[in-house]
Amino acid sequence: QVELVESGGGVAQAGGSLRLSCTASGRTFGPNTIYAMAWFRQAPGKDREFVGAISRGGATMFAESVKGRFTISRENSKNTMFLQMNSLKPEDAAVYYCAASASNSLSSARSNYNRWGQGTQVTVSS
């Protein structure tokens, strides 16, 4: 089994920064090899929404709402992905989820990802 664990959530002031990490552990090889990874977020009372994704080769895509403020990177040797969040806004507050796919296609669709972490809370104070 493959487990995804997020870390790095917390409280930041508006205009500040936070860095989230997501590490995959378990049998992450062969048919369980992780290709594209993504971040989603869910605020109270709202649907889970796409934040950004990264292919195994490092190509990225982002939601319009975070373009220019958030970046995603990964270290394949450590099965770890990072989300650097800068210029945070109160509307960025949410539970952030890491997701992984058996496909290397970048997609904003939840259905593209078959493994999910438990989430980490991000709070932004104004």
PDB file of C-alpha atoms in Angstrom:
ATOM      1  CA  GLN A   1       0.000   0.000   0.000  1.00  0.00           C
ATOM      2  CA  VAL A   2       1.036   3.573  -0.639  1.00  0.00           C
ATOM      3  CA  GLU A   3       0.415   6.224   1.965  1.00  0.00           C
ATOM      4  CA  LEU A   4       0.586   9.974   1.409  1.00  0.00           C
ATOM      5  CA  VAL A   5       1.334  12.196   4.369  1.00  0.00           C
ATOM      6  CA  GLU A   6       1.153  15.988   4.274  1.00  0.00           C
ATOM      7  CA  SER A   7       3.000  18.292   6.628  1.00  0.00           C
ATOM      8  CA  GLY A   8       3.806  21.969   7.008  1.00  0.00           C
ATOM      9  CA  GLY A   9       0.374  23.393   7.530  1.00  0.00           C
ATOM     10  CA  GLY A  10      -0.210  26.057  10.113  1.00  0.00           C
ATOM     11  CA  VAL A  11      -1.056  29.698  10.574  1.00  0.00           C
ATOM     12  CA  ALA A  12       0.321  32.497   8.440  1.00  0.00           C
ATOM     13  CA  GLN A  13      -0.521  36.150   8.128  1.00  0.00           C
ATOM     14  CA  ALA A  14      -1.965  37.521   4.946  1.00  0.00           C
ATOM     15  CA  GLY A  15       0.935  38.281   2.662  1.00  0.00           C
ATOM     16  CA  GLY A  16       3.048  35.635   4.323  1.00  0.00           C
ATOM     17  CA  SER A  17       4.305  32.251   3.203  1.00  0.00           C
ATOM     18  CA  LEU A  18       4.001  28.591   4.071  1.00  0.00           C
ATOM     19  CA  ARG A  19       5.577  25.485   2.606  1.00  0.00           C
ATOM     20  CA  LEU A  20       3.723  22.210   2.547  1.00  0.00           C
ATOM     21  CA  SER A  21       5.280  18.819   1.993  1.00  0.00           C
ATOM     22  CA  CYS A  22       3.787  15.532   0.896  1.00  0.00           C
ATOM     23  CA  THR A  23       5.699  12.289   1.213  1.00  0.00           C
ATOM     24  CA  ALA A  24       4.654   8.969  -0.208  1.00  0.00           C
ATOM     25  CA  SER A  25       5.655   5.866   1.677  1.00  0.00           C
ATOM     26  CA  GLY A  26       5.117   2.173   1.243  1.00  0.00           C
ATOM     27  CA  ARG A  27       5.481   0.126  -1.926  1.00  0.00           C
ATOM     28  CA  THR A  28       6.025   3.027  -4.305  1.00  0.00           C
ATOM     29  CA  PHE A  29       7.519   1.003  -7.147  1.00  0.00           C
ATOM     30  CA  GLY A  30       6.365  -1.157 -10.017  1.00  0.00           C
ATOM     31  CA  PRO A  31       2.617  -0.825 -10.507  1.00  0.00           C
ATOM     32  CA  ASN A  32       2.509   1.560  -7.534  1.00  0.00           C
ATOM     33  CA  THR A  33       4.973   4.032  -9.034  1.00  0.00           C
ATOM     34  CA  ILE A  34       3.777   7.561  -8.483  1.00  0.00           C
ATOM     35  CA  TYR A  35       3.687   9.753 -11.547  1.00  0.00           C
ATOM     36  CA  ALA A  36       1.720  13.002 -11.469  1.00  0.00           C
ATOM     37  CA  MET A  37       1.071  14.535  -8.063  1.00  0.00           C
ATOM     38  CA  ALA A  38      -1.227  17.352  -7.131  1.00  0.00           C
ATOM     39  CA  TRP A  39      -2.510  19.578  -4.400  1.00  0.00           C
ATOM     40  CA  PHE A  40      -6.172  20.199  -3.772  1.00  0.00           C
ATOM     41  CA  ARG A  41      -7.818  22.243  -1.046  1.00  0.00           C
ATOM     42  CA  GLN A  42     -11.157  22.371   0.655  1.00  0.00           C
ATOM     43  CA  ALA A  43     -12.523  25.270   2.650  1.00  0.00           C
ATOM     44  CA  PRO A  44     -15.473  24.822   5.034  1.00  0.00           C
ATOM     45  CA  GLY A  45     -18.713  24.509   3.141  1.00  0.00           C
ATOM     46  CA  LYS A  46     -17.009  24.372  -0.238  1.00  0.00           C
ATOM     47  CA  ASP A  47     -16.087  21.660  -2.689  1.00  0.00           C
ATOM     48  CA  ARG A  48     -12.560  20.350  -2.882  1.00  0.00           C
ATOM     49  CA  GLU A  49     -10.766  22.362  -5.548  1.00  0.00           C
ATOM     50  CA  PHE A  50      -7.635  21.915  -7.588  1.00  0.00           C
ATOM     51  CA  VAL A  51      -4.598  23.977  -6.621  1.00  0.00           C
ATOM     52  CA  GLY A  52      -1.777  22.680  -8.782  1.00  0.00           C
ATOM     53  CA  ALA A  53      -0.087  19.588 -10.139  1.00  0.00           C
ATOM     54  CA  ILE A  54       3.351  18.382 -11.163  1.00  0.00           C
ATOM     55  CA  SER A  55       4.399  15.598 -13.491  1.00  0.00           C
ATOM     56  CA  ARG A  56       7.190  13.198 -12.696  1.00  0.00           C
ATOM     57  CA  GLY A  57       9.414  15.226 -15.007  1.00  0.00           C
ATOM     58  CA  GLY A  58       8.618  18.511 -13.287  1.00  0.00           C
ATOM     59  CA  ALA A  59       6.035  20.074 -15.578  1.00  0.00           C
ATOM     60  CA  THR A  60       3.464  22.020 -13.596  1.00  0.00           C
ATOM     61  CA  MET A  61       0.016  23.486 -13.909  1.00  0.00           C
ATOM     62  CA  PHE A  62      -1.890  25.714 -11.511  1.00  0.00           C
ATOM     63  CA  ALA A  63      -5.333  27.010 -10.812  1.00  0.00           C
ATOM     64  CA  GLU A  64      -5.789  30.616 -11.902  1.00  0.00           C
ATOM     65  CA  SER A  65      -6.403  31.674  -8.318  1.00  0.00           C
ATOM     66  CA  VAL A  66      -2.866  30.736  -7.241  1.00  0.00           C
ATOM     67  CA  LYS A  67      -0.828  31.383 -10.379  1.00  0.00           C
ATOM     68  CA  GLY A  68       2.176  33.553  -9.673  1.00  0.00           C
ATOM     69  CA  ARG A  69       1.906  32.982  -5.915  1.00  0.00           C
ATOM     70  CA  PHE A  70       2.268  29.216  -5.489  1.00  0.00           C
ATOM     71  CA  THR A  71       4.937  26.895  -6.841  1.00  0.00           C
ATOM     72  CA  ILE A  72       5.215  23.118  -6.795  1.00  0.00           C
ATOM     73  CA  SER A  73       8.364  21.041  -6.831  1.00  0.00           C
ATOM     74  CA  ARG A  74       9.244  17.440  -6.124  1.00  0.00           C
ATOM     75  CA  GLU A  75      12.107  15.135  -5.287  1.00  0.00           C
ATOM     76  CA  ASN A  76      11.389  11.831  -6.983  1.00  0.00           C
ATOM     77  CA  SER A  77      14.163  10.017  -5.127  1.00  0.00           C
ATOM     78  CA  LYS A  78      12.383  10.845  -1.877  1.00  0.00           C
ATOM     79  CA  ASN A  79       8.838  10.510  -3.217  1.00  0.00           C
ATOM     80  CA  THR A  80       8.212  13.982  -1.876  1.00  0.00           C
ATOM     81  CA  MET A  81       6.338  16.951  -3.293  1.00  0.00           C
ATOM     82  CA  PHE A  82       6.348  20.512  -2.034  1.00  0.00           C
ATOM     83  CA  LEU A  83       3.899  23.397  -2.278  1.00  0.00           C
ATOM     84  CA  GLN A  84       5.448  26.804  -1.694  1.00  0.00           C
ATOM     85  CA  MET A  85       2.716  29.309  -0.959  1.00  0.00           C
ATOM     86  CA  ASN A  86       3.624  32.987  -1.074  1.00  0.00           C
ATOM     87  CA  SER A  87       1.560  36.153  -0.793  1.00  0.00           C
ATOM     88  CA  LEU A  88      -1.097  34.227   1.076  1.00  0.00           C
ATOM     89  CA  LYS A  89      -4.629  35.567   1.132  1.00  0.00           C
ATOM     90  CA  PRO A  90      -7.410  34.835   3.622  1.00  0.00           C
ATOM     91  CA  GLU A  91      -9.221  32.948   0.856  1.00  0.00           C
ATOM     92  CA  ASP A  92      -6.302  30.490   0.680  1.00  0.00           C
ATOM     93  CA  ALA A  93      -7.299  29.128   4.083  1.00  0.00           C
ATOM     94  CA  ALA A  94      -8.392  25.518   3.728  1.00  0.00           C
ATOM     95  CA  VAL A  95      -7.423  21.946   4.353  1.00  0.00           C
ATOM     96  CA  TYR A  96      -4.808  21.098   1.738  1.00  0.00           C
ATOM     97  CA  TYR A  97      -4.711  17.572   0.343  1.00  0.00           C
ATOM     98  CA  CYS A  98      -1.941  15.825  -1.504  1.00  0.00           C
ATOM     99  CA  ALA A  99      -2.903  13.462  -4.313  1.00  0.00           C
ATOM    100  CA  ALA A 100      -0.986  11.043  -6.506  1.00  0.00           C
ATOM    101  CA  SER A 101      -1.725   9.437  -9.830  1.00  0.00           C
ATOM    102  CA  ALA A 102      -0.653   6.330 -11.723  1.00  0.00           C
ATOM    103  CA  SER A 103      -0.734   8.513 -14.842  1.00  0.00           C
ATOM    104  CA  ASN A 104       1.784  11.198 -15.724  1.00  0.00           C
ATOM    105  CA  SER A 105      -0.874  13.390 -17.287  1.00  0.00           C
ATOM    106  CA  LEU A 106      -1.408  16.686 -15.541  1.00  0.00           C
ATOM    107  CA  SER A 107      -5.032  17.156 -14.693  1.00  0.00           C
ATOM    108  CA  SER A 108      -7.174  19.280 -12.422  1.00  0.00           C
ATOM    109  CA  ALA A 109      -9.755  16.515 -12.171  1.00  0.00           C
ATOM    110  CA  ARG A 110     -10.003  14.673  -8.896  1.00  0.00           C
ATOM    111  CA  SER A 111     -10.729  11.468 -10.780  1.00  0.00           C
ATOM    112  CA  ASN A 112      -7.191  11.527 -12.229  1.00  0.00           C
ATOM    113  CA  TYR A 113      -5.752  10.818  -8.794  1.00  0.00           C
ATOM    114  CA  ASN A 114      -6.139   7.512  -7.032  1.00  0.00           C
ATOM    115  CA  ARG A 115      -4.270   8.164  -3.798  1.00  0.00           C
ATOM    116  CA  TRP A 116      -4.966  10.887  -1.273  1.00  0.00           C
ATOM    117  CA  GLY A 117      -3.466  12.142   1.926  1.00  0.00           C
ATOM    118  CA  GLN A 118      -5.403  13.038   5.044  1.00  0.00           C
ATOM    119  CA  GLY A 119      -4.900  16.775   4.634  1.00  0.00           C
ATOM    120  CA  THR A 120      -3.178  19.553   6.506  1.00  0.00           C
ATOM    121  CA  GLN A 121      -4.838  22.734   7.740  1.00  0.00           C
ATOM    122  CA  VAL A 122      -3.726  26.123   6.454  1.00  0.00           C
ATOM    123  CA  THR A 123      -5.052  29.183   8.252  1.00  0.00           C
ATOM    124  CA  VAL A 124      -4.447  32.700   6.999  1.00  0.00           C
ATOM    125  CA  SER A 125      -5.048  35.594   9.356  1.00  0.00           C
ATOM    126  CA  SER A 126      -5.901  39.003   7.964  1.00  0.00           C
TER     127      SER A 126
END
